């Protein structure tokens, strides 16, 4: 059964010691597809380079809200240029992050978010949305663009918000926190999310699932996420693996 890690940062410095060994080991562990999203121009370039080097790796390019301070039109030009690479499958990760006080001002984050949504629409690509403590504003922004499609990565909103997004064709990403004992909203969100709209992600090197919480995450731990989702949805892990693999391919146009 194939696994699709739809969101993993293998360009991160957390993999500097053994990046090639980890990436090369994934197919044998059943991980047949990975999307590596960029967080700024530098990591977007790095993600594209990894996609060029590994048949099972694809890239997204984008500027993360935490890293958007000082970004300019020249940066968006670079992103647009990177999208000419045939293995760039999305714009991301982009969005709003109100968690960290030192983040760029909300108004600027929103401008950068909208600018990149417009780029995705112009290039007919899906977006990978990062929404941390900014649920109302993230929903308001994406609903301004009826043709927009994509995924809410590591979705942490309410079941009502999930239902709103699903109605409009969005996918929801589920990560390691679904395995944490205090996962409160996640089972309710899983409950309202149809099997054909769920994708699984590591967000590696972050968000490691139980029982490896605290260690560095990589795609080989995804079966723990898949197992928890399968239990919540009342299907076998093999069925959940198959469905999330198909959904990931549909989301990123890899069919
Ligand atoms: Zn991420």
PDB file of C-alpha atoms and ligand atoms in Angstrom:
ATOM      1  CA  UNK A   1       0.000   0.000   0.000  1.00  0.00           C
ATOM      2  CA  UNK A   2       1.419   3.391  -0.961  1.00  0.00           C
ATOM      3  CA  UNK A   3       1.672   6.351   1.396  1.00  0.00           C
ATOM      4  CA  UNK A   4       1.569  10.002   0.236  1.00  0.00           C
ATOM      5  CA  UNK A   5       3.147  12.506   2.631  1.00  0.00           C
ATOM      6  CA  UNK A   6       1.467  15.619   1.263  1.00  0.00           C
ATOM      7  CA  UNK A   7       3.507  18.072   3.383  1.00  0.00           C
ATOM      8  CA  UNK A   8       7.088  17.524   4.578  1.00  0.00           C
ATOM      9  CA  UNK A   9       9.989  19.986   4.866  1.00  0.00           C
ATOM     10  CA  UNK A  10      12.939  17.858   3.781  1.00  0.00           C
ATOM     11  CA  UNK A  11      14.775  21.046   2.789  1.00  0.00           C
ATOM     12  CA  UNK A  12      14.811  21.998   6.493  1.00  0.00           C
ATOM     13  CA  UNK A  13      18.150  22.169   8.323  1.00  0.00           C
ATOM     14  CA  UNK A  14      16.784  19.435  10.576  1.00  0.00           C
ATOM     15  CA  UNK A  15      17.732  17.017   7.792  1.00  0.00           C
ATOM     16  CA  UNK A  16      21.190  18.417   7.016  1.00  0.00           C
ATOM     17  CA  UNK A  17      22.953  15.422   8.572  1.00  0.00           C
ATOM     18  CA  UNK A  18      21.160  12.674   6.672  1.00  0.00           C
ATOM     19  CA  UNK A  19      18.738  14.190   4.124  1.00  0.00           C
ATOM     20  CA  UNK A  20      19.747  11.939   1.262  1.00  0.00           C
ATOM     21  CA  UNK A  21      19.673   8.781   3.363  1.00  0.00           C
ATOM     22  CA  UNK A  22      16.170   9.555   4.683  1.00  0.00           C
ATOM     23  CA  UNK A  23      14.747  10.484   1.266  1.00  0.00           C
ATOM     24  CA  UNK A  24      16.299   7.468  -0.430  1.00  0.00           C
ATOM     25  CA  UNK A  25      14.809   5.153   2.225  1.00  0.00           C
ATOM     26  CA  UNK A  26      11.212   6.319   1.800  1.00  0.00           C
ATOM     27  CA  UNK A  27      10.014   4.212  -1.163  1.00  0.00           C
ATOM     28  CA  UNK A  28      11.135   0.979   0.519  1.00  0.00           C
ATOM     29  CA  UNK A  29       9.092   2.049   3.567  1.00  0.00           C
ATOM     30  CA  UNK A  30       5.992   2.437   1.376  1.00  0.00           C
ATOM     31  CA  UNK A  31       6.181   6.231   1.037  1.00  0.00           C
ATOM     32  CA  UNK A  32       5.795   6.633  -2.704  1.00  0.00           C
ATOM     33  CA  UNK A  33       5.042  10.359  -2.917  1.00  0.00           C
ATOM     34  CA  UNK A  34       6.096  13.450  -0.951  1.00  0.00           C
ATOM     35  CA  UNK A  35       5.370  17.156  -1.443  1.00  0.00           C
ATOM     36  CA  UNK A  36       7.952  19.524   0.044  1.00  0.00           C
ATOM     37  CA  UNK A  37       6.504  23.039   0.486  1.00  0.00           C
ATOM     38  CA  UNK A  38       8.705  26.131   0.562  1.00  0.00           C
ATOM     39  CA  UNK A  39       8.569  28.741   3.351  1.00  0.00           C
ATOM     40  CA  UNK A  40      10.533  31.520   1.642  1.00  0.00           C
ATOM     41  CA  UNK A  41      12.408  32.005  -1.632  1.00  0.00           C
ATOM     42  CA  UNK A  42      15.478  30.092  -0.423  1.00  0.00           C
ATOM     43  CA  UNK A  43      13.584  27.056   0.842  1.00  0.00           C
ATOM     44  CA  UNK A  44      11.323  27.097  -2.229  1.00  0.00           C
ATOM     45  CA  UNK A  45      14.438  26.811  -4.405  1.00  0.00           C
ATOM     46  CA  UNK A  46      15.713  24.013  -2.170  1.00  0.00           C
ATOM     47  CA  UNK A  47      12.381  22.179  -2.407  1.00  0.00           C
ATOM     48  CA  UNK A  48      12.487  22.408  -6.210  1.00  0.00           C
ATOM     49  CA  UNK A  49      16.059  21.068  -6.207  1.00  0.00           C
ATOM     50  CA  UNK A  50      15.000  18.053  -4.103  1.00  0.00           C
ATOM     51  CA  UNK A  51      12.077  17.436  -6.447  1.00  0.00           C
ATOM     52  CA  UNK A  52      14.537  17.462  -9.345  1.00  0.00           C
ATOM     53  CA  UNK A  53      16.761  14.938  -7.591  1.00  0.00           C
ATOM     54  CA  UNK A  54      14.177  12.390  -6.362  1.00  0.00           C
ATOM     55  CA  UNK A  55      11.477  10.816  -8.533  1.00  0.00           C
ATOM     56  CA  UNK A  56       9.113  10.475  -5.532  1.00  0.00           C
ATOM     57  CA  UNK A  57       9.479  14.102  -4.371  1.00  0.00           C
ATOM     58  CA  UNK A  58       7.405  17.035  -5.651  1.00  0.00           C
ATOM     59  CA  UNK A  59       7.637  20.673  -4.570  1.00  0.00           C
ATOM     60  CA  UNK A  60       5.444  23.610  -3.674  1.00  0.00           C
ATOM     61  CA  UNK A  61       6.787  27.157  -3.650  1.00  0.00           C
ATOM     62  CA  UNK A  62       5.634  29.966  -1.428  1.00  0.00           C
ATOM     63  CA  UNK A  63       6.298  32.430   1.369  1.00  0.00           C
ATOM     64  CA  UNK A  64       5.114  31.402   4.836  1.00  0.00           C
ATOM     65  CA  UNK A  65       3.377  34.107   6.924  1.00  0.00           C
ATOM     66  CA  UNK A  66       6.088  33.868   9.619  1.00  0.00           C
ATOM     67  CA  UNK A  67       8.765  34.495   6.995  1.00  0.00           C
ATOM     68  CA  UNK A  68       7.026  37.130   4.871  1.00  0.00           C
ATOM     69  CA  UNK A  69       8.475  40.249   6.555  1.00  0.00           C
ATOM     70  CA  UNK A  70      10.133  42.434   3.911  1.00  0.00           C
ATOM     71  CA  UNK A  71       9.124  40.300   0.945  1.00  0.00           C
ATOM     72  CA  UNK A  72       8.685  42.182  -2.310  1.00  0.00           C
ATOM     73  CA  UNK A  73       7.349  41.836  -5.823  1.00  0.00           C
ATOM     74  CA  UNK A  74      10.782  40.506  -6.853  1.00  0.00           C
ATOM     75  CA  UNK A  75      10.220  37.512  -4.543  1.00  0.00           C
ATOM     76  CA  UNK A  76       6.891  36.733  -6.209  1.00  0.00           C
ATOM     77  CA  UNK A  77       8.662  36.920  -9.588  1.00  0.00           C
ATOM     78  CA  UNK A  78      11.083  34.245  -8.386  1.00  0.00           C
ATOM     79  CA  UNK A  79       8.182  32.045  -7.246  1.00  0.00           C
ATOM     80  CA  UNK A  80       6.499  32.439 -10.604  1.00  0.00           C
ATOM     81  CA  UNK A  81       9.724  31.465 -12.355  1.00  0.00           C
ATOM     82  CA  UNK A  82      10.152  28.391 -10.108  1.00  0.00           C
ATOM     83  CA  UNK A  83       6.645  27.264 -11.059  1.00  0.00           C
ATOM     84  CA  UNK A  84       7.922  26.572 -14.578  1.00  0.00           C
ATOM     85  CA  UNK A  85       9.595  23.465 -13.178  1.00  0.00           C
ATOM     86  CA  UNK A  86       7.297  20.542 -14.007  1.00  0.00           C
ATOM     87  CA  UNK A  87       7.478  19.096 -10.497  1.00  0.00           C
ATOM     88  CA  UNK A  88       6.103  22.219  -8.792  1.00  0.00           C
ATOM     89  CA  UNK A  89       2.543  21.219  -7.978  1.00  0.00           C
ATOM     90  CA  UNK A  90       1.234  23.978  -5.665  1.00  0.00           C
ATOM     91  CA  UNK A  91       1.772  27.408  -4.140  1.00  0.00           C
ATOM     92  CA  UNK A  92       2.573  27.002  -0.461  1.00  0.00           C
ATOM     93  CA  UNK A  93       2.835  27.198   2.263  1.00  0.00           C
ATOM     94  CA  UNK A  94       1.038  30.490   2.501  1.00  0.00           C
ATOM     95  CA  UNK A  95      -1.499  31.940   4.900  1.00  0.00           C
ATOM     96  CA  UNK A  96      -1.873  33.701   8.235  1.00  0.00           C
ATOM     97  CA  UNK A  97      -0.132  33.056  11.556  1.00  0.00           C
ATOM     98  CA  UNK A  98      -1.328  35.048  14.565  1.00  0.00           C
ATOM     99  CA  UNK A  99       0.344  32.789  17.133  1.00  0.00           C
ATOM    100  CA  UNK A 100       3.743  34.456  17.343  1.00  0.00           C
ATOM    101  CA  UNK A 101       3.696  38.086  18.515  1.00  0.00           C
ATOM    102  CA  UNK A 102       6.862  38.888  16.565  1.00  0.00           C
ATOM    103  CA  UNK A 103       5.288  37.845  13.255  1.00  0.00           C
ATOM    104  CA  UNK A 104       4.790  40.497  10.551  1.00  0.00           C
ATOM    105  CA  UNK A 105       1.671  42.683  11.016  1.00  0.00           C
ATOM    106  CA  UNK A 106      -1.610  40.960  10.191  1.00  0.00           C
ATOM    107  CA  UNK A 107      -2.451  43.364   7.369  1.00  0.00           C
ATOM    108  CA  UNK A 108       0.872  42.648   5.675  1.00  0.00           C
ATOM    109  CA  UNK A 109       0.462  38.883   6.114  1.00  0.00           C
ATOM    110  CA  UNK A 110      -2.909  39.146   4.434  1.00  0.00           C
ATOM    111  CA  UNK A 111      -1.505  41.165   1.503  1.00  0.00           C
ATOM    112  CA  UNK A 112       1.197  38.540   0.939  1.00  0.00           C
ATOM    113  CA  UNK A 113      -1.353  35.726   1.275  1.00  0.00           C
ATOM    114  CA  UNK A 114      -3.644  37.335  -1.304  1.00  0.00           C
ATOM    115  CA  UNK A 115      -0.775  38.087  -3.671  1.00  0.00           C
ATOM    116  CA  UNK A 116       0.196  34.395  -3.676  1.00  0.00           C
ATOM    117  CA  UNK A 117      -3.411  33.230  -4.057  1.00  0.00           C
ATOM    118  CA  UNK A 118      -3.584  35.394  -7.172  1.00  0.00           C
ATOM    119  CA  UNK A 119      -0.402  33.760  -8.451  1.00  0.00           C
ATOM    120  CA  UNK A 120      -1.910  30.296  -7.858  1.00  0.00           C
ATOM    121  CA  UNK A 121      -5.075  31.262  -9.726  1.00  0.00           C
ATOM    122  CA  UNK A 122      -3.079  32.722 -12.615  1.00  0.00           C
ATOM    123  CA  UNK A 123      -1.065  29.483 -12.901  1.00  0.00           C
ATOM    124  CA  UNK A 124      -4.032  27.198 -12.175  1.00  0.00           C
ATOM    125  CA  UNK A 125      -2.290  25.617  -9.167  1.00  0.00           C
ATOM    126  CA  UNK A 126      -3.755  24.595  -5.793  1.00  0.00           C
ATOM    127  CA  UNK A 127      -2.607  26.346  -2.598  1.00  0.00           C
ATOM    128  CA  UNK A 128      -1.331  24.942   0.693  1.00  0.00           C
ATOM    129  CA  UNK A 129      -2.790  27.121   3.458  1.00  0.00           C
ATOM    130  CA  UNK A 130      -1.125  27.607   6.836  1.00  0.00           C
ATOM    131  CA  UNK A 131      -3.714  28.917   9.327  1.00  0.00           C
ATOM    132  CA  UNK A 132      -2.535  29.210  12.915  1.00  0.00           C
ATOM    133  CA  UNK A 133      -4.869  31.008  15.326  1.00  0.00           C
ATOM    134  CA  UNK A 134      -6.285  32.912  12.345  1.00  0.00           C
ATOM    135  CA  UNK A 135      -9.300  30.786  11.417  1.00  0.00           C
ATOM    136  CA  UNK A 136     -11.835  33.558  10.799  1.00  0.00           C
ATOM    137  CA  UNK A 137      -9.512  35.650   8.659  1.00  0.00           C
ATOM    138  CA  UNK A 138      -8.146  32.657   6.728  1.00  0.00           C
ATOM    139  CA  UNK A 139     -11.645  31.526   5.850  1.00  0.00           C
ATOM    140  CA  UNK A 140     -12.715  35.075   4.902  1.00  0.00           C
ATOM    141  CA  UNK A 141      -9.728  35.457   2.571  1.00  0.00           C
ATOM    142  CA  UNK A 142     -10.065  32.122   0.734  1.00  0.00           C
ATOM    143  CA  UNK A 143     -13.820  32.575   0.304  1.00  0.00           C
ATOM    144  CA  UNK A 144     -13.067  35.766  -1.635  1.00  0.00           C
ATOM    145  CA  UNK A 145     -11.725  33.552  -4.454  1.00  0.00           C
ATOM    146  CA  UNK A 146     -14.426  31.153  -5.685  1.00  0.00           C
ATOM    147  CA  UNK A 147     -12.160  29.295  -8.165  1.00  0.00           C
ATOM    148  CA  UNK A 148      -9.455  28.718  -5.576  1.00  0.00           C
ATOM    149  CA  UNK A 149      -8.668  25.131  -4.558  1.00  0.00           C
ATOM    150  CA  UNK A 150      -6.196  23.447  -2.250  1.00  0.00           C
ATOM    151  CA  UNK A 151      -5.621  22.152   1.241  1.00  0.00           C
ATOM    152  CA  UNK A 152      -5.781  23.569   4.750  1.00  0.00           C
ATOM    153  CA  UNK A 153      -2.579  22.103   6.102  1.00  0.00           C
ATOM    154  CA  UNK A 154      -2.673  20.672   9.658  1.00  0.00           C
ATOM    155  CA  UNK A 155      -6.255  21.850   9.944  1.00  0.00           C
ATOM    156  CA  UNK A 156      -7.002  23.171  13.442  1.00  0.00           C
ATOM    157  CA  UNK A 157     -10.317  24.987  12.958  1.00  0.00           C
ATOM    158  CA  UNK A 158     -13.772  23.982  14.107  1.00  0.00           C
ATOM    159  CA  UNK A 159     -15.945  21.254  12.573  1.00  0.00           C
ATOM    160  CA  UNK A 160     -18.178  24.086  11.263  1.00  0.00           C
ATOM    161  CA  UNK A 161     -15.251  25.688   9.453  1.00  0.00           C
ATOM    162  CA  UNK A 162     -14.232  22.272   8.111  1.00  0.00           C
ATOM    163  CA  UNK A 163     -17.735  21.747   6.733  1.00  0.00           C
ATOM    164  CA  UNK A 164     -17.644  25.185   5.094  1.00  0.00           C
ATOM    165  CA  UNK A 165     -14.360  24.393   3.331  1.00  0.00           C
ATOM    166  CA  UNK A 166     -15.409  20.885   2.307  1.00  0.00           C
ATOM    167  CA  UNK A 167     -18.555  22.261   0.719  1.00  0.00           C
ATOM    168  CA  UNK A 168     -16.311  24.372  -1.496  1.00  0.00           C
ATOM    169  CA  UNK A 169     -14.037  21.530  -2.554  1.00  0.00           C
ATOM    170  CA  UNK A 170     -11.118  21.998  -0.152  1.00  0.00           C
ATOM    171  CA  UNK A 171      -9.019  19.185   1.312  1.00  0.00           C
ATOM    172  CA  UNK A 172      -8.012  19.020   4.979  1.00  0.00           C
ATOM    173  CA  UNK A 173      -4.568  17.909   6.170  1.00  0.00           C
ATOM    174  CA  UNK A 174      -4.166  15.673   9.233  1.00  0.00           C
ATOM    175  CA  UNK A 175      -0.839  15.435  11.067  1.00  0.00           C
ATOM    176  CA  UNK A 176       0.856  13.927  14.132  1.00  0.00           C
ATOM    177  CA  UNK A 177      -1.306  15.829  16.657  1.00  0.00           C
ATOM    178  CA  UNK A 178      -4.238  13.501  15.834  1.00  0.00           C
ATOM    179  CA  UNK A 179      -2.336  10.921  17.917  1.00  0.00           C
ATOM    180  CA  UNK A 180      -1.993  13.174  20.988  1.00  0.00           C
ATOM    181  CA  UNK A 181      -4.162  12.336  23.985  1.00  0.00           C
ATOM    182  CA  UNK A 182      -5.474  15.918  24.176  1.00  0.00           C
ATOM    183  CA  UNK A 183      -6.642  15.918  20.525  1.00  0.00           C
ATOM    184  CA  UNK A 184     -10.051  17.410  21.172  1.00  0.00           C
ATOM    185  CA  UNK A 185     -11.290  18.953  17.949  1.00  0.00           C
ATOM    186  CA  UNK A 186      -9.529  16.561  15.587  1.00  0.00           C
ATOM    187  CA  UNK A 187     -11.971  13.645  16.022  1.00  0.00           C
ATOM    188  CA  UNK A 188     -14.910  16.017  15.500  1.00  0.00           C
ATOM    189  CA  UNK A 189     -13.270  17.428  12.376  1.00  0.00           C
ATOM    190  CA  UNK A 190     -12.525  13.924  11.095  1.00  0.00           C
ATOM    191  CA  UNK A 191     -16.154  13.066  11.718  1.00  0.00           C
ATOM    192  CA  UNK A 192     -17.451  15.775   9.348  1.00  0.00           C
ATOM    193  CA  UNK A 193     -14.716  15.233   6.731  1.00  0.00           C
ATOM    194  CA  UNK A 194     -15.599  12.734   3.972  1.00  0.00           C
ATOM    195  CA  UNK A 195     -13.028  10.043   3.155  1.00  0.00           C
ATOM    196  CA  UNK A 196     -12.353  11.652  -0.212  1.00  0.00           C
ATOM    197  CA  UNK A 197     -11.180  14.980   1.317  1.00  0.00           C
ATOM    198  CA  UNK A 198      -8.613  13.808   3.853  1.00  0.00           C
ATOM    199  CA  UNK A 199      -4.885  13.943   3.234  1.00  0.00           C
ATOM    200  CA  UNK A 200      -2.103  12.958   5.615  1.00  0.00           C
ATOM    201  CA  UNK A 201       1.016  14.992   6.295  1.00  0.00           C
ATOM    202  CA  UNK A 202       4.019  14.874   8.584  1.00  0.00           C
ATOM    203  CA  UNK A 203       5.071  18.551   8.481  1.00  0.00           C
ATOM    204  CA  UNK A 204       8.468  16.900   9.062  1.00  0.00           C
ATOM    205  CA  UNK A 205      10.713  17.591  10.901  1.00  0.00           C
ATOM    206  CA  UNK A 206       7.906  18.838  13.199  1.00  0.00           C
ATOM    207  CA  UNK A 207       4.694  17.376  14.705  1.00  0.00           C
ATOM    208  CA  UNK A 208       5.966  13.845  15.342  1.00  0.00           C
ATOM    209  CA  UNK A 209       3.162  11.418  16.217  1.00  0.00           C
ATOM    210  CA  UNK A 210       2.911   9.354  19.385  1.00  0.00           C
ATOM    211  CA  UNK A 211       4.805   7.118  20.275  1.00  0.00           C
ATOM    212  CA  UNK A 212       7.768   9.054  18.813  1.00  0.00           C
ATOM    213  CA  UNK A 213       6.652  12.516  19.948  1.00  0.00           C
ATOM    214  CA  UNK A 214       9.731  14.584  20.820  1.00  0.00           C
ATOM    215  CA  UNK A 215      11.915  12.994  18.135  1.00  0.00           C
ATOM    216  CA  UNK A 216      12.427  14.358  14.637  1.00  0.00           C
ATOM    217  CA  UNK A 217       9.538  13.472  12.364  1.00  0.00           C
ATOM    218  CA  UNK A 218       9.778  11.890   8.936  1.00  0.00           C
ATOM    219  CA  UNK A 219       7.351  10.276   6.494  1.00  0.00           C
ATOM    220  CA  UNK A 220       7.966   6.773   7.852  1.00  0.00           C
ATOM    221  CA  UNK A 221       5.899   7.685  10.948  1.00  0.00           C
ATOM    222  CA  UNK A 222       2.772   8.425   8.895  1.00  0.00           C
ATOM    223  CA  UNK A 223       1.192   5.004   9.605  1.00  0.00           C
ATOM    224  CA  UNK A 224       0.491   6.262  13.152  1.00  0.00           C
ATOM    225  CA  UNK A 225      -1.530   9.173  11.748  1.00  0.00           C
ATOM    226  CA  UNK A 226      -3.245   6.926   9.217  1.00  0.00           C
ATOM    227  CA  UNK A 227      -4.106   4.394  11.937  1.00  0.00           C
ATOM    228  CA  UNK A 228      -5.759   7.006  14.145  1.00  0.00           C
ATOM    229  CA  UNK A 229      -7.779   8.450  11.254  1.00  0.00           C
ATOM    230  CA  UNK A 230      -8.841   4.951  10.196  1.00  0.00           C
ATOM    231  CA  UNK A 231     -10.067   4.213  13.718  1.00  0.00           C
ATOM    232  CA  UNK A 232     -12.087   7.451  13.803  1.00  0.00           C
ATOM    233  CA  UNK A 233     -13.618   6.799  10.375  1.00  0.00           C
ATOM    234  CA  UNK A 234     -14.292   3.103  10.984  1.00  0.00           C
ATOM    235  CA  UNK A 235     -12.205   1.828   8.057  1.00  0.00           C
ATOM    236  CA  UNK A 236      -9.087  -0.335   7.941  1.00  0.00           C
ATOM    237  CA  UNK A 237      -5.671   1.364   7.968  1.00  0.00           C
ATOM    238  CA  UNK A 238      -5.067  -0.091   4.496  1.00  0.00           C
ATOM    239  CA  UNK A 239      -8.246   1.563   3.223  1.00  0.00           C
ATOM    240  CA  UNK A 240      -7.280   4.902   4.815  1.00  0.00           C
ATOM    241  CA  UNK A 241      -3.813   4.668   3.278  1.00  0.00           C
ATOM    242  CA  UNK A 242      -5.277   4.007  -0.160  1.00  0.00           C
ATOM    243  CA  UNK A 243      -7.853   6.805   0.108  1.00  0.00           C
ATOM    244  CA  UNK A 244      -5.402   9.435   1.352  1.00  0.00           C
ATOM    245  CA  UNK A 245      -2.933   8.454  -1.389  1.00  0.00           C
ATOM    246  CA  UNK A 246      -5.591   8.924  -4.073  1.00  0.00           C
ATOM    247  CA  UNK A 247      -6.749  12.183  -2.508  1.00  0.00           C
ATOM    248  CA  UNK A 248      -3.209  13.564  -2.450  1.00  0.00           C
ATOM    249  CA  UNK A 249      -2.779  12.760  -6.140  1.00  0.00           C
ATOM    250  CA  UNK A 250      -6.100  14.432  -6.986  1.00  0.00           C
ATOM    251  CA  UNK A 251      -5.266  17.490  -4.858  1.00  0.00           C
ATOM    252  CA  UNK A 252      -1.895  18.035  -6.557  1.00  0.00           C
ATOM    253  CA  UNK A 253      -2.935  16.953 -10.053  1.00  0.00           C
ATOM    254  CA  UNK A 254      -0.651  13.903 -10.136  1.00  0.00           C
ATOM    255  CA  UNK A 255      -3.182  11.491 -11.609  1.00  0.00           C
TER     256      UNK A 255
HETATM  257 ZN1  LIG B   1       4.721  23.133   7.021  1.00  0.00          ZN
END
